[in-house]
Each structure stands twice: as structure tokens, then as C-alpha cells.
PDB file of C-alpha atoms and ligand atoms in Angstrom:
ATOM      1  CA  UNK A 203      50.328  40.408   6.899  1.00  0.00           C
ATOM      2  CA  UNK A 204      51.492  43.885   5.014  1.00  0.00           C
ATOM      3  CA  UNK A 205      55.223  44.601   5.782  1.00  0.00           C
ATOM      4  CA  UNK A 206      57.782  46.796   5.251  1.00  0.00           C
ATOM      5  CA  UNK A 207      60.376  45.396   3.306  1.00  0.00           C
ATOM      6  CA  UNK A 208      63.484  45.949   5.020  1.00  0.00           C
ATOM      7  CA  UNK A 209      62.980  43.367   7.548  1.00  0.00           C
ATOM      8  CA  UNK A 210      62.052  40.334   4.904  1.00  0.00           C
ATOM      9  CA  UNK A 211      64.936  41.781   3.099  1.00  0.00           C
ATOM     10  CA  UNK A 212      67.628  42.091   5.674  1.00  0.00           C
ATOM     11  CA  UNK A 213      66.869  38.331   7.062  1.00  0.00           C
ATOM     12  CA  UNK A 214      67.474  37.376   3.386  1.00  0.00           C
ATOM     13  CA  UNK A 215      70.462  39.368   2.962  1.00  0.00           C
ATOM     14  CA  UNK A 216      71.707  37.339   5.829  1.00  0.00           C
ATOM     15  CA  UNK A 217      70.501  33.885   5.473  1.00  0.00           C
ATOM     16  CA  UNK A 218      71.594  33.445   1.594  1.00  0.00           C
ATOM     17  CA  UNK A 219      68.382  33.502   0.002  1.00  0.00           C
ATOM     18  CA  UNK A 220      66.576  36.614  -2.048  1.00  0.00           C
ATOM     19  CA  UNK A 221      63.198  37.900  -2.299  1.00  0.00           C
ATOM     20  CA  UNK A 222      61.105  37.424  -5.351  1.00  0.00           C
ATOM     21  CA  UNK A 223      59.542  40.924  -6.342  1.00  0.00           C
ATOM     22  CA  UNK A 224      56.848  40.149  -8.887  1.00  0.00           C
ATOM     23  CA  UNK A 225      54.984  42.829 -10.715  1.00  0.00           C
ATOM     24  CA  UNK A 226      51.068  43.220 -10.080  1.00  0.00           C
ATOM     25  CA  UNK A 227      48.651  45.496 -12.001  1.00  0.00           C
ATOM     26  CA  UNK A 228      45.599  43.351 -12.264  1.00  0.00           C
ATOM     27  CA  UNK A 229      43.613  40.884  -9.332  1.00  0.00           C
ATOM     28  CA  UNK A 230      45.176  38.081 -11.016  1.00  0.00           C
ATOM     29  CA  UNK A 231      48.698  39.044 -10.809  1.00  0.00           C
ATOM     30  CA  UNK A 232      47.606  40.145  -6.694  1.00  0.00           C
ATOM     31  CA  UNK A 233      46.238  36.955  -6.257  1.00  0.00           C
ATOM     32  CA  UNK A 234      48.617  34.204  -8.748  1.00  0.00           C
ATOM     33  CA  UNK A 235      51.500  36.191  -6.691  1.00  0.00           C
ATOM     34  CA  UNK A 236      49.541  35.974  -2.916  1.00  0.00           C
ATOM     35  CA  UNK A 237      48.816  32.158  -3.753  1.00  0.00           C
ATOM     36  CA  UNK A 238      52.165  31.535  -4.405  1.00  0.00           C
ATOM     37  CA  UNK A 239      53.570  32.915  -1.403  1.00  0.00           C
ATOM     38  CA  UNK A 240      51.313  31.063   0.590  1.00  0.00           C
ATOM     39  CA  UNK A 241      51.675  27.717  -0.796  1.00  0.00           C
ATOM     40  CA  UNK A 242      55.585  28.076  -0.401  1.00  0.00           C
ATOM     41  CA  UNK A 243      55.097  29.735   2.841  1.00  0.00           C
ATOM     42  CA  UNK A 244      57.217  32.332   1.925  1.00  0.00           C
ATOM     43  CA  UNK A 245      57.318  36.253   1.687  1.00  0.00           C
ATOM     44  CA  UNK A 246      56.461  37.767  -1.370  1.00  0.00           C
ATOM     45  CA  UNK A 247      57.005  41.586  -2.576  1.00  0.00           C
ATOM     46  CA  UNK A 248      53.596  42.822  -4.941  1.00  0.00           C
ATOM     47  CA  UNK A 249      55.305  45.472  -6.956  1.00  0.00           C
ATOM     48  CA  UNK A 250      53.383  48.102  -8.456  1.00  0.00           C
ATOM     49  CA  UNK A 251      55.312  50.338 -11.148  1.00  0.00           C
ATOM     50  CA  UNK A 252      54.417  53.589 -11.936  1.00  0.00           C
ATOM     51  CA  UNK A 253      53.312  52.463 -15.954  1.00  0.00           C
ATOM     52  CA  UNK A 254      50.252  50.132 -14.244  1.00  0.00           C
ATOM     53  CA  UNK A 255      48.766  53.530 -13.045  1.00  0.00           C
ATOM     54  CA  UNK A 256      46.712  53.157 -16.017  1.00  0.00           C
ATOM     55  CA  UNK A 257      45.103  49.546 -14.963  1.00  0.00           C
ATOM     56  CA  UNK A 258      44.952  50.845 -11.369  1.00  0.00           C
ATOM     57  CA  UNK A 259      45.367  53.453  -8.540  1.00  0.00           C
ATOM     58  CA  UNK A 260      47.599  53.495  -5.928  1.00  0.00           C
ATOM     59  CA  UNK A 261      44.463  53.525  -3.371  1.00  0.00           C
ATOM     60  CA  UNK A 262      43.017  51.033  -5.403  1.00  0.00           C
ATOM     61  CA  UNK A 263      46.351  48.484  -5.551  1.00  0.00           C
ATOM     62  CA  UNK A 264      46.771  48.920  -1.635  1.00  0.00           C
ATOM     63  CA  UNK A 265      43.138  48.200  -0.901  1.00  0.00           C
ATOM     64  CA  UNK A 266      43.541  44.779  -2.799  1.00  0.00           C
ATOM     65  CA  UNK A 267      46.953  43.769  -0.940  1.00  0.00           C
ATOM     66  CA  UNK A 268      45.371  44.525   2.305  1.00  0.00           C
ATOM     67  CA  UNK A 269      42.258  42.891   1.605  1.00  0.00           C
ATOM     68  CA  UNK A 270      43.821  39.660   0.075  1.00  0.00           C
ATOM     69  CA  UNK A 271      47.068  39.331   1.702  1.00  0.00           C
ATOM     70  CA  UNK A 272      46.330  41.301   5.482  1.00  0.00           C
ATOM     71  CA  UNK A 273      44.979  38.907   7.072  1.00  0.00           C
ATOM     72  CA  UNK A 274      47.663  35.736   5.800  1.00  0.00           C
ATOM     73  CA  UNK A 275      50.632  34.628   8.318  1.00  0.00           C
ATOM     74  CA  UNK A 276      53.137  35.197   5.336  1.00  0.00           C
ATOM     75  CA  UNK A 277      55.196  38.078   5.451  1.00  0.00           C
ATOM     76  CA  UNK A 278      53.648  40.125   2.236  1.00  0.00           C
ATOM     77  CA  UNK A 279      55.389  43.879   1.020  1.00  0.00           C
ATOM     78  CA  UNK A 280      53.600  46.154  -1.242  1.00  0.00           C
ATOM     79  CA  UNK A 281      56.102  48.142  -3.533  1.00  0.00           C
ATOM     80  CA  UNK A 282      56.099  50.705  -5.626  1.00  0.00           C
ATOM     81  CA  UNK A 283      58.450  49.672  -8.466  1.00  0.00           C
ATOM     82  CA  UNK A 284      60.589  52.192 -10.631  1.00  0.00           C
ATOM     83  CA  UNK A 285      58.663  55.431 -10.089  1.00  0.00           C
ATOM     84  CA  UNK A 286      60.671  58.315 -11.356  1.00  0.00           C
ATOM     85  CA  UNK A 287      58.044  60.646 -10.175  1.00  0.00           C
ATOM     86  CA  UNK A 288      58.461  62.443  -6.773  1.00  0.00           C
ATOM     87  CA  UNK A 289      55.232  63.052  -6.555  1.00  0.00           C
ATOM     88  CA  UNK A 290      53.666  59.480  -7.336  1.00  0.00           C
ATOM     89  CA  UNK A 291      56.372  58.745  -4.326  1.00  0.00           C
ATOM     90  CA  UNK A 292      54.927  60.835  -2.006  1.00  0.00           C
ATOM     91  CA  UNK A 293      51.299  59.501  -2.639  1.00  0.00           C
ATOM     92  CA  UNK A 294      52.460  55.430  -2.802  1.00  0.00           C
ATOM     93  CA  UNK A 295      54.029  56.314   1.005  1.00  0.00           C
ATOM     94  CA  UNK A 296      50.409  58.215   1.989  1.00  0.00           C
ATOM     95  CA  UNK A 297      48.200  55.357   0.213  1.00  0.00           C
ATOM     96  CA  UNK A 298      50.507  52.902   2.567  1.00  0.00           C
ATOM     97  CA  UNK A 299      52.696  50.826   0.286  1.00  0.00           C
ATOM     98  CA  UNK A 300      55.413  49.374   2.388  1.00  0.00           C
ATOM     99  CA  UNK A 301      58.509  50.440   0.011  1.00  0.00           C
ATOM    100  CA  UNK A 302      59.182  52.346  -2.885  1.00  0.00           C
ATOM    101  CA  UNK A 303      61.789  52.375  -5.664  1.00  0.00           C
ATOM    102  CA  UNK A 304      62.539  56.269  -6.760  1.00  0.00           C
ATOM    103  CA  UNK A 305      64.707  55.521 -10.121  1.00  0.00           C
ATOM    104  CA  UNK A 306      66.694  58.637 -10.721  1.00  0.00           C
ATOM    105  CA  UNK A 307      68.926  56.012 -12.980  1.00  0.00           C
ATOM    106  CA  UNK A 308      68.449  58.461 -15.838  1.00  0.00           C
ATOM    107  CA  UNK A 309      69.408  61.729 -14.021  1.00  0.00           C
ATOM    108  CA  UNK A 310      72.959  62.805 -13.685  1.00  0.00           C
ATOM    109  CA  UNK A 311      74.559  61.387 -10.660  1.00  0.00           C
ATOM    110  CA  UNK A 312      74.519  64.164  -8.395  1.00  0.00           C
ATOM    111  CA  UNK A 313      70.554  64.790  -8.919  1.00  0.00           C
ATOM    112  CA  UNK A 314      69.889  61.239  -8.481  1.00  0.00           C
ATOM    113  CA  UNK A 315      71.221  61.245  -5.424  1.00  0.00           C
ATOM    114  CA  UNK A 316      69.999  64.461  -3.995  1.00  0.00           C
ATOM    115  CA  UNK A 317      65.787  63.229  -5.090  1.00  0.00           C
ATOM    116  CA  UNK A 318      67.006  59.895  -3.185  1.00  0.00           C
ATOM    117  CA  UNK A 319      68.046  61.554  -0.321  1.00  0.00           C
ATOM    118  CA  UNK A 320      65.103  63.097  -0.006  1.00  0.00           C
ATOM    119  CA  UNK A 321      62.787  60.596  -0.885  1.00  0.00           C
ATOM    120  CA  UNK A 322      64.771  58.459   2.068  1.00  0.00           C
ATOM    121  CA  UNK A 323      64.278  61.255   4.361  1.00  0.00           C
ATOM    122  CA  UNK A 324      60.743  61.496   4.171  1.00  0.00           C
ATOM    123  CA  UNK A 325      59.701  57.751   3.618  1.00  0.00           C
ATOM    124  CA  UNK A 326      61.544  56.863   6.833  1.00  0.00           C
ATOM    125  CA  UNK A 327      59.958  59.201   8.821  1.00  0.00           C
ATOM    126  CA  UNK A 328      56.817  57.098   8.067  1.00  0.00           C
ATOM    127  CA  UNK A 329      58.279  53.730   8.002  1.00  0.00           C
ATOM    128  CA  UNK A 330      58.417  53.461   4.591  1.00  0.00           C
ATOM    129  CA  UNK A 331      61.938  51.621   2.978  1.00  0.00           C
ATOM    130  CA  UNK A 332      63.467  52.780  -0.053  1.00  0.00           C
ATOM    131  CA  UNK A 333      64.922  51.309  -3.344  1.00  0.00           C
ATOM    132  CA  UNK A 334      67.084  53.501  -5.602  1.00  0.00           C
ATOM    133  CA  UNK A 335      68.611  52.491  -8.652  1.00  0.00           C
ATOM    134  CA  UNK A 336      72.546  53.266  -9.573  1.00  0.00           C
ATOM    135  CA  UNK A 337      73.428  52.109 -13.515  1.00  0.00           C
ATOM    136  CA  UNK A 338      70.969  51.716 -15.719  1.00  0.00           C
ATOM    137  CA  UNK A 339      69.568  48.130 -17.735  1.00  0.00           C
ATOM    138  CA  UNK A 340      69.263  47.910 -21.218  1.00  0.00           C
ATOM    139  CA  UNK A 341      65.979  45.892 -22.453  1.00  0.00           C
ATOM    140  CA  UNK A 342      65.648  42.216 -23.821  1.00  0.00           C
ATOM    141  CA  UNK A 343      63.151  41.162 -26.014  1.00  0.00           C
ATOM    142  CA  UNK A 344      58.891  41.811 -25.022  1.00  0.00           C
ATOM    143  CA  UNK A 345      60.524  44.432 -22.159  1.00  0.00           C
ATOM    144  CA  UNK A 346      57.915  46.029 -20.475  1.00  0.00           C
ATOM    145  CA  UNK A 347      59.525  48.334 -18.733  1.00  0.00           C
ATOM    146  CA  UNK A 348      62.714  50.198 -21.036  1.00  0.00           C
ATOM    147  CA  UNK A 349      62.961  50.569 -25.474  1.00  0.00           C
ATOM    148  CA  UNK A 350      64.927  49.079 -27.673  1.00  0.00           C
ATOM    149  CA  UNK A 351      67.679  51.986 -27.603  1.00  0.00           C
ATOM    150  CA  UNK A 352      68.752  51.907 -24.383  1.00  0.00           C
ATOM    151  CA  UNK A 353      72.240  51.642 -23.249  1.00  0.00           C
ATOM    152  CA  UNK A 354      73.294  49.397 -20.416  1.00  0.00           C
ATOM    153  CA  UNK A 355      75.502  51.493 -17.815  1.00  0.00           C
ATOM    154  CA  UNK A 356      77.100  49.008 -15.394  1.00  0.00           C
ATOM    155  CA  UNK A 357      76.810  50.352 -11.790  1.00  0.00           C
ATOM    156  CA  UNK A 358      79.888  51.902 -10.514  1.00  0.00           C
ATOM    157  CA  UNK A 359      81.079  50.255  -7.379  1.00  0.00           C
ATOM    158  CA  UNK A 360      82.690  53.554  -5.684  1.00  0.00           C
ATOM    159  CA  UNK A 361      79.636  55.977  -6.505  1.00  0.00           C
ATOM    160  CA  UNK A 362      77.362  53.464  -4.897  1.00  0.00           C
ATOM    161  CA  UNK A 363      79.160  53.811  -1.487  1.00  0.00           C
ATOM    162  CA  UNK A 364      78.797  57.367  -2.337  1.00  0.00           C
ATOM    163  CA  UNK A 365      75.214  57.239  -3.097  1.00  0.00           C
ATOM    164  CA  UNK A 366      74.450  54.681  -0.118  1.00  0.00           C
ATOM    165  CA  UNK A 367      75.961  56.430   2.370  1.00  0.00           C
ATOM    166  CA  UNK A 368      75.056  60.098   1.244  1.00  0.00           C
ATOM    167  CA  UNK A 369      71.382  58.798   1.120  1.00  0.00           C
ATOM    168  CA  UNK A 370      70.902  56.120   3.373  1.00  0.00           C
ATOM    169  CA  UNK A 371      68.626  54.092   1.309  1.00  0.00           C
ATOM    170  CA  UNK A 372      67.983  50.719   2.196  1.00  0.00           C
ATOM    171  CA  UNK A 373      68.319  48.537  -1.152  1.00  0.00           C
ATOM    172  CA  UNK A 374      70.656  49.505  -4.175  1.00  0.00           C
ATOM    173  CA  UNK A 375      69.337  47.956  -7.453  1.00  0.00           C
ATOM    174  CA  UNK A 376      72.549  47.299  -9.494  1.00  0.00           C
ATOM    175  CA  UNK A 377      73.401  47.023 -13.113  1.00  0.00           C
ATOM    176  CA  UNK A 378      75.501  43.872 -13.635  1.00  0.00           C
ATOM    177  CA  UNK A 379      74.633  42.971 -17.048  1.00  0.00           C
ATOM    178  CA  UNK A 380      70.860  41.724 -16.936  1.00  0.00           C
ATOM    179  CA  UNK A 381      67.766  43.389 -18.668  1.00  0.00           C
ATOM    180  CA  UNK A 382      64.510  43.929 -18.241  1.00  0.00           C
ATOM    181  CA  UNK A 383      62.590  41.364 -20.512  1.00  0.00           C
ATOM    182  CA  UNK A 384      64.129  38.061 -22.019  1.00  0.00           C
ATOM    183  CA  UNK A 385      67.061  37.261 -22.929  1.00  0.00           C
ATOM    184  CA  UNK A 386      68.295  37.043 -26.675  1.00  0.00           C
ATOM    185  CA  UNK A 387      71.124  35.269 -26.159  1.00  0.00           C
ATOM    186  CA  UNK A 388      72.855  34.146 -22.886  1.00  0.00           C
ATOM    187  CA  UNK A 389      73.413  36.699 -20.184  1.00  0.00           C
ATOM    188  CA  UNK A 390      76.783  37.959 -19.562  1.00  0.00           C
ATOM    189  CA  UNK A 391      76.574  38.726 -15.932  1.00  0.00           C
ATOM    190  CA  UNK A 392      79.551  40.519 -14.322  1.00  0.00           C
ATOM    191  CA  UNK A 393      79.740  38.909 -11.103  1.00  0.00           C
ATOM    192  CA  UNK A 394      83.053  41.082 -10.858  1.00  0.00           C
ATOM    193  CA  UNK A 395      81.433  44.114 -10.549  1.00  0.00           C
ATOM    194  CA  UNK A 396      78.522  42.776  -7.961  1.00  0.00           C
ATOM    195  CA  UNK A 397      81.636  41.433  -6.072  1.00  0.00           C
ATOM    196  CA  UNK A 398      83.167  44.227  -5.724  1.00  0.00           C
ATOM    197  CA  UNK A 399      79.991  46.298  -4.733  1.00  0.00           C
ATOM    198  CA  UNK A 400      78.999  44.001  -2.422  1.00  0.00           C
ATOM    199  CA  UNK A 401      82.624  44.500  -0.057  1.00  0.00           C
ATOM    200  CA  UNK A 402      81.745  48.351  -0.312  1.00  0.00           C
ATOM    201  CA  UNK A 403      77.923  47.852   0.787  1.00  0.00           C
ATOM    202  CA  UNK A 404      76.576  45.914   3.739  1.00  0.00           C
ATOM    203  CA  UNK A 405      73.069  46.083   2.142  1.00  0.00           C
ATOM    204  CA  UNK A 406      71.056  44.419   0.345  1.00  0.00           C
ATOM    205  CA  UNK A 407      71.383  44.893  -3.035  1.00  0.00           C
ATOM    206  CA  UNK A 408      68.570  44.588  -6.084  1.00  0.00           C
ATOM    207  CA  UNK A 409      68.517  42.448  -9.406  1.00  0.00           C
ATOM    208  CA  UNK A 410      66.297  43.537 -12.203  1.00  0.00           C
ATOM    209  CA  UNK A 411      65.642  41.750 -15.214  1.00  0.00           C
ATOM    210  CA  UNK A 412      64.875  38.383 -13.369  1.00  0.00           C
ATOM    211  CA  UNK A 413      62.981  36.466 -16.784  1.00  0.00           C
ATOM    212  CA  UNK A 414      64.913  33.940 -17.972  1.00  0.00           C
ATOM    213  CA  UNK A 415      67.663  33.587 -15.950  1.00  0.00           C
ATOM    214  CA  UNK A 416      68.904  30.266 -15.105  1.00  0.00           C
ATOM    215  CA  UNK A 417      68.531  29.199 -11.364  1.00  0.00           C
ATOM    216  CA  UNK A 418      73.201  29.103 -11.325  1.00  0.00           C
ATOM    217  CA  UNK A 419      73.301  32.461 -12.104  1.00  0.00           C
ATOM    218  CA  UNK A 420      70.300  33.478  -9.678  1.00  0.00           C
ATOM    219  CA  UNK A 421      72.357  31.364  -7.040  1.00  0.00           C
ATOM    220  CA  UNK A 422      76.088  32.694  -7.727  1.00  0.00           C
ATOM    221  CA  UNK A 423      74.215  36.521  -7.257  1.00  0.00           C
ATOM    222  CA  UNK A 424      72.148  35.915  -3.892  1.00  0.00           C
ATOM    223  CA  UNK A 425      76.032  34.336  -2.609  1.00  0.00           C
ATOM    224  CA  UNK A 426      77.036  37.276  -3.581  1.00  0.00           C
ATOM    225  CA  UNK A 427      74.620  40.234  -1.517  1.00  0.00           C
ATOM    226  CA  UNK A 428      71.552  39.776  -4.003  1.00  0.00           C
ATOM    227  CA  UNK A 429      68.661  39.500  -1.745  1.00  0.00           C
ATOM    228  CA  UNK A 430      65.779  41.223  -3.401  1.00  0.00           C
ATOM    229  CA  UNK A 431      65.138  39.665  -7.385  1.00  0.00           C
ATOM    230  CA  UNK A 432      62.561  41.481  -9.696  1.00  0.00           C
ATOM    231  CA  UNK A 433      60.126  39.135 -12.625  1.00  0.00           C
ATOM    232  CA  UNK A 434      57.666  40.412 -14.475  1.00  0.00           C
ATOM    233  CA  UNK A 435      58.030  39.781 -18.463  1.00  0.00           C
ATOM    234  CA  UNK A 436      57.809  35.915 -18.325  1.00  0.00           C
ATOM    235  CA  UNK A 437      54.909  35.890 -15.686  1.00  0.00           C
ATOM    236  CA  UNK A 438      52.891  37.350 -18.629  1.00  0.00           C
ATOM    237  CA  UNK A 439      54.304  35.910 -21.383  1.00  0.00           C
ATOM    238  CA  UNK A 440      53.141  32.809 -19.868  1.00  0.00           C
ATOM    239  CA  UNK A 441      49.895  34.101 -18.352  1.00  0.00           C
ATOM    240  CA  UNK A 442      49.001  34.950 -22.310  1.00  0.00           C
ATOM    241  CA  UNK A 443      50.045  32.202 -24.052  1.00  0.00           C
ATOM    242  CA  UNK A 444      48.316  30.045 -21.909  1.00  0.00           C
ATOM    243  CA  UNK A 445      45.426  32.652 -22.304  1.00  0.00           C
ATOM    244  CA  UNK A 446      45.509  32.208 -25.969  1.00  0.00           C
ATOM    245  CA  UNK A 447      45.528  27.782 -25.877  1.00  0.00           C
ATOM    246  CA  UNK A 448      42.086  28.303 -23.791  1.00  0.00           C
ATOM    247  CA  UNK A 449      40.555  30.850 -26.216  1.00  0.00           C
ATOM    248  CA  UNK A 450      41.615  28.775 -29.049  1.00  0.00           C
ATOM    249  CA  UNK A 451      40.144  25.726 -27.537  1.00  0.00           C
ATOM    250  CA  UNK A 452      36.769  27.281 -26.754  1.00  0.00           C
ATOM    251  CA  UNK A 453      34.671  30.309 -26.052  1.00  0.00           C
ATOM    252  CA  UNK A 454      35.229  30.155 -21.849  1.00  0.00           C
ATOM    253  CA  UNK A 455      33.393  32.638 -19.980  1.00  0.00           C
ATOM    254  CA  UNK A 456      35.246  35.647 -18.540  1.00  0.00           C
ATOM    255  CA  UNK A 457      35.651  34.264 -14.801  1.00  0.00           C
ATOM    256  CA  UNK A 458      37.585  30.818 -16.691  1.00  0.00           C
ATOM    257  CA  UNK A 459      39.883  33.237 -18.216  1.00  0.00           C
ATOM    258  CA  UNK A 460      40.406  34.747 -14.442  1.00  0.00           C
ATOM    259  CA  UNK A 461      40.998  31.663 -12.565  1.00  0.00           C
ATOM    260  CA  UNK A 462      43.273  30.499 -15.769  1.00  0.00           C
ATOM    261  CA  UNK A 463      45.337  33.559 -15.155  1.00  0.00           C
ATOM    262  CA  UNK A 464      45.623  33.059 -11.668  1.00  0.00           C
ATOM    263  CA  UNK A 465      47.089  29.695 -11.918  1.00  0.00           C
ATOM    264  CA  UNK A 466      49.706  30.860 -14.425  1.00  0.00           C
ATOM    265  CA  UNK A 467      50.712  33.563 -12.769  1.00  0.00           C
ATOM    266  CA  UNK A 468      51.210  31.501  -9.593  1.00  0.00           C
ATOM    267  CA  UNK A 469      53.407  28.401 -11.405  1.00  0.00           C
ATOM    268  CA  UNK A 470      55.454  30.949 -12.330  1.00  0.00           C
ATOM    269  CA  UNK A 471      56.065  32.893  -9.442  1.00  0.00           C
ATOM    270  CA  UNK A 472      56.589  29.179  -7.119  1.00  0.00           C
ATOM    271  CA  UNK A 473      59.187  28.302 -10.019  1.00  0.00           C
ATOM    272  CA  UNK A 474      61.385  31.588  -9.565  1.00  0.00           C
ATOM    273  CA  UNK A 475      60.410  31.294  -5.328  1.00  0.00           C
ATOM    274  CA  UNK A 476      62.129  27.925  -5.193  1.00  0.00           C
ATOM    275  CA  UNK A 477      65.079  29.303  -6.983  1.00  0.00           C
ATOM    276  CA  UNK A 478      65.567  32.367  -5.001  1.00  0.00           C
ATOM    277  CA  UNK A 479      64.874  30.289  -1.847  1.00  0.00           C
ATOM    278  CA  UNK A 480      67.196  27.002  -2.574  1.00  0.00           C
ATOM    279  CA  UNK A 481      69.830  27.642  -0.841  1.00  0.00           C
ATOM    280  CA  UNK A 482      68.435  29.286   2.357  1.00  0.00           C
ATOM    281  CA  UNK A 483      69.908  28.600   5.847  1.00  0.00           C
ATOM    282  CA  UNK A 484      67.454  27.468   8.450  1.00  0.00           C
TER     283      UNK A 484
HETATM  284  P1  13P B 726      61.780  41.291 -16.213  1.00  0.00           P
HETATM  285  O1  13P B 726      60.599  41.843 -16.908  1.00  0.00           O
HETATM  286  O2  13P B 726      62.961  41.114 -17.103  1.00  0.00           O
HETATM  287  O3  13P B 726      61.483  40.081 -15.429  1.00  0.00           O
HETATM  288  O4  13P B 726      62.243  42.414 -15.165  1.00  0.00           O
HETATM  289  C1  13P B 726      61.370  42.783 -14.135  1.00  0.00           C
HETATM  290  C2  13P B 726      61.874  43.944 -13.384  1.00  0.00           C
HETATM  291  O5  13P B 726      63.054  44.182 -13.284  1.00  0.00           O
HETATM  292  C3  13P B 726      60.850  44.778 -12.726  1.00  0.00           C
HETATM  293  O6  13P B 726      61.349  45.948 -12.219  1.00  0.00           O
END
């Protein structure tokens, strides 16, 4: 069934466990990330960013949750991930995507805030949950989703009170020292500052930059208020490479290629599921 995500996200905010928010812009990735949610029996957030507008439409990206993951008994979210873009807001809420991430992270404080509050306003009003982003990542190697010359700005713990309670969004995506894409060298994650946030918030907070991190430092974050956890970069570095052994093998037809894609998308996602889901209280 389609959800909103606060629900899925406040039980895991309060049973030690986080959600897995995997990025989807194709039917594999829709159906590797569906698949894997089902065989673990647990929720799963499709997240959509604003860059995949060019593989598919909003319309389009709802029609295939509903019609593949609708009918399912797992809990299933459809997200709209970093969209910086009022308008592209607006029109994930009316297509009827669960949540959606505005990311004012680049914006001066004070306008981030005020789009956020906005964006809150009106997505509640249809029962839509928001995502805002305080800090900003820098990005790792084969990133996706930020350049080479960006600067990491840790998140602030005392502006995101600010920011949480001036906007009442429901999830705060934090910059703690990951990055979107893999790692070059070992992560130095500053569970200080998530500490510290996480005694000023009582919600659940966001990790980005979930490839390649090592299931201890997944674990010492979700004990600490992570409950939502973003991977894209290594589902596709996978889903290619593997892509690549099978071309270089033989000539497969097209729909081998699909079905190939499917299945790496989904070993992926169950690996960073049981992870996020290890230490969950029943
Ligand atoms: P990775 O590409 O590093 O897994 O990050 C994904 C992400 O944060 C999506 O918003």
C-alpha cells in the first residue's frame, strides 16, 4: 500500500531502526526496490529526485508505484527527493507522492526556512510530509547528486530547532560528515554533532550519503535519532557492473538485461534493509 511517510518514519524513530530511502528513476529501480521490501517484509521509501525528471514524469513515477506497489501489504512511500524547485513541489504533492524533500540547503538560512515553511504549510493541508535539508554534503566519488567543489557545511544544532520549530517539518536531513556517492577514504562521522541535534529535536532526522557506509556507523546513527537513510550511488554502481559482466559474456536480449537489473538492484537494497533494520525492537 502507498503511504505517507511520517507514520513508517515515526514508528522507526521510536523502535531503533531507520528507513531505507532508495532512489528510483527507471521500472527496474521501482521494481529491484518493491521486491526487496517485500521479501524482507519491510517498508520501503521509492525516492524520486528532481534530476530523474528527464527518465520520467512525476505522473508517470506515481502511476508505476501505485500500480506495482498499491496493492502489496508492505507499507510503501513515494518521495520526492531533493527538489529545490517550488514548483516541481507543488506538482509531486498534486501527482500524489506521499512526501517531499524541498532542499533550500543552498539558500541563506532565513530563505530556506521561509520556502520550507511554506512548502510545510501547503503539503500538510493535503497530507503530504515534508523533508528539508539544514547543512549541506559535500560529494564522494561517482556522486550523482552534488560536483566535485562542494563544501561540506555541518548542520548547526541550534538553527535546526530554529528551523524545526519555525517550520514544522516533519524530517530534518542533517549534515554530519557523510556524502553523497562513495567514500574515498573512511568517513569521519561526527556523531557529536547528531548527538547534540538529536536532544534539541524529537524528530526524526535524515542521513544522506548512505553508499558505503559500514553497518557500525549506520547502527551508532539510527541509536542516535536517524530513522530515515538515503542509497542511491552503489545501487547503480552495482546494477552496471553487473550489467557490463552479462554484455561481455554475450549478446542477451533487452528483457535479460531488465530482469538482470532488477535482481541487482534488489541484493542491494535487502543488504542496506537488514542493516537499517538489525537492531529493531519488536
Ligand atoms: P548516495 O548516492 O551516497 O547513496 O546518497 C544517496 C542520497 O543521499 C540520495 O538523496
Amino acid at each position: 500500500m502507498l503511504v505517507n511517510f511520517r507514520n513508517i518514519l515515526n514508528e522507526a524513530y521510536h523502535n531503533n531502526y531507520a528507513i531505507g530511502s532508495f532512489n528510483v528513476y527507471n521500472y527496474e529501480t521501482f521494481k529491484g526496490v518493491i521486491e526487496a521490501g517485500t521479501e524482507t517484509g519491510v517498508p520501503v521509501m521509492l525516492a524520486f529526485g528532481e534530476k530523474y525528471l528527464k527518465n520520467m514524469t512525476l505522473e508517470t513515477a506515481y502511476t508505476l508505484a501505485r500500480s506495482l506497489g498499491g496493492e502489496l501489504p508492505i507499507p510503501i512511500s513515494l518521495h520526492l527527493d531533493h527538489c529545490s524547485d517550488l514548483n516541481t513541489v507543488f506538482r509531486a504533492i498534486r501527482a500524489g507522492f506521499g512526501s517531499v524533500m524541498y532542499d533550500g540547503s543552498a539558500l541563506p538560512f532565513e530563505e530556506n526556512l521561509k520556502n520550507t515553511k511554506l512548502v510545510c504549510q501547503i503539503a500538510h493541508a493535503c497530507g503530504v510530509s515534508v523533508e528539508a535539508e539544514l547543512g549541506c554534503l559535500a560529494a564522494g566519488e561517482h556522486s550523482h547528486e552534488g560536483l566535485a567543489s562542494d563544501v561540506e557545511v555541518y548542520t548547526e544544532p541550534e538553527l535546526a530547532k530554529r528551523f524545526v520549530e519555525a517550520t514544522q517539518v516533519d524530517a530534518l536531513a542533517v549534515s554530519i560528515g557523510t556524502v553523497h556517492g562513495m567514500y574515498k577514504i573512511k568517513p569521519n562521522l561526527r556523531i557529536d554533532i547528531l548527538e547534540k541535534i538529536q536532544k534539541l529535536l524529537k524528530i526524526p532526522l535524515v542521513l544522506h550519503g548512505g553508499s558505503g557506509l559500514a553497518e557500525q556507523e549506520i547502527l551508532s546513527c539510527i541509536d542516535r535519532g536517524i530513522a530515515k537513510i538515503n542509497v542511491n550511488t552503489e545501487i547503480s554502481l552495482y546494477a552496471v557492473e553487473k550489467t557490463a559482466n552479462l554484455l561481455a559474456e554475450k549478446k542477451p536480449h533487452l528483457s535479460e538485461v531488465s530482469l538482470s537489473q532488477i535482481d541487482s538492484v534488489r541484493s542491494i537494497v535487502k543488504k542496506y534493509i537488514a542493516f537499517f533494520s538489525s537492531q529493531k525492537s519488536t
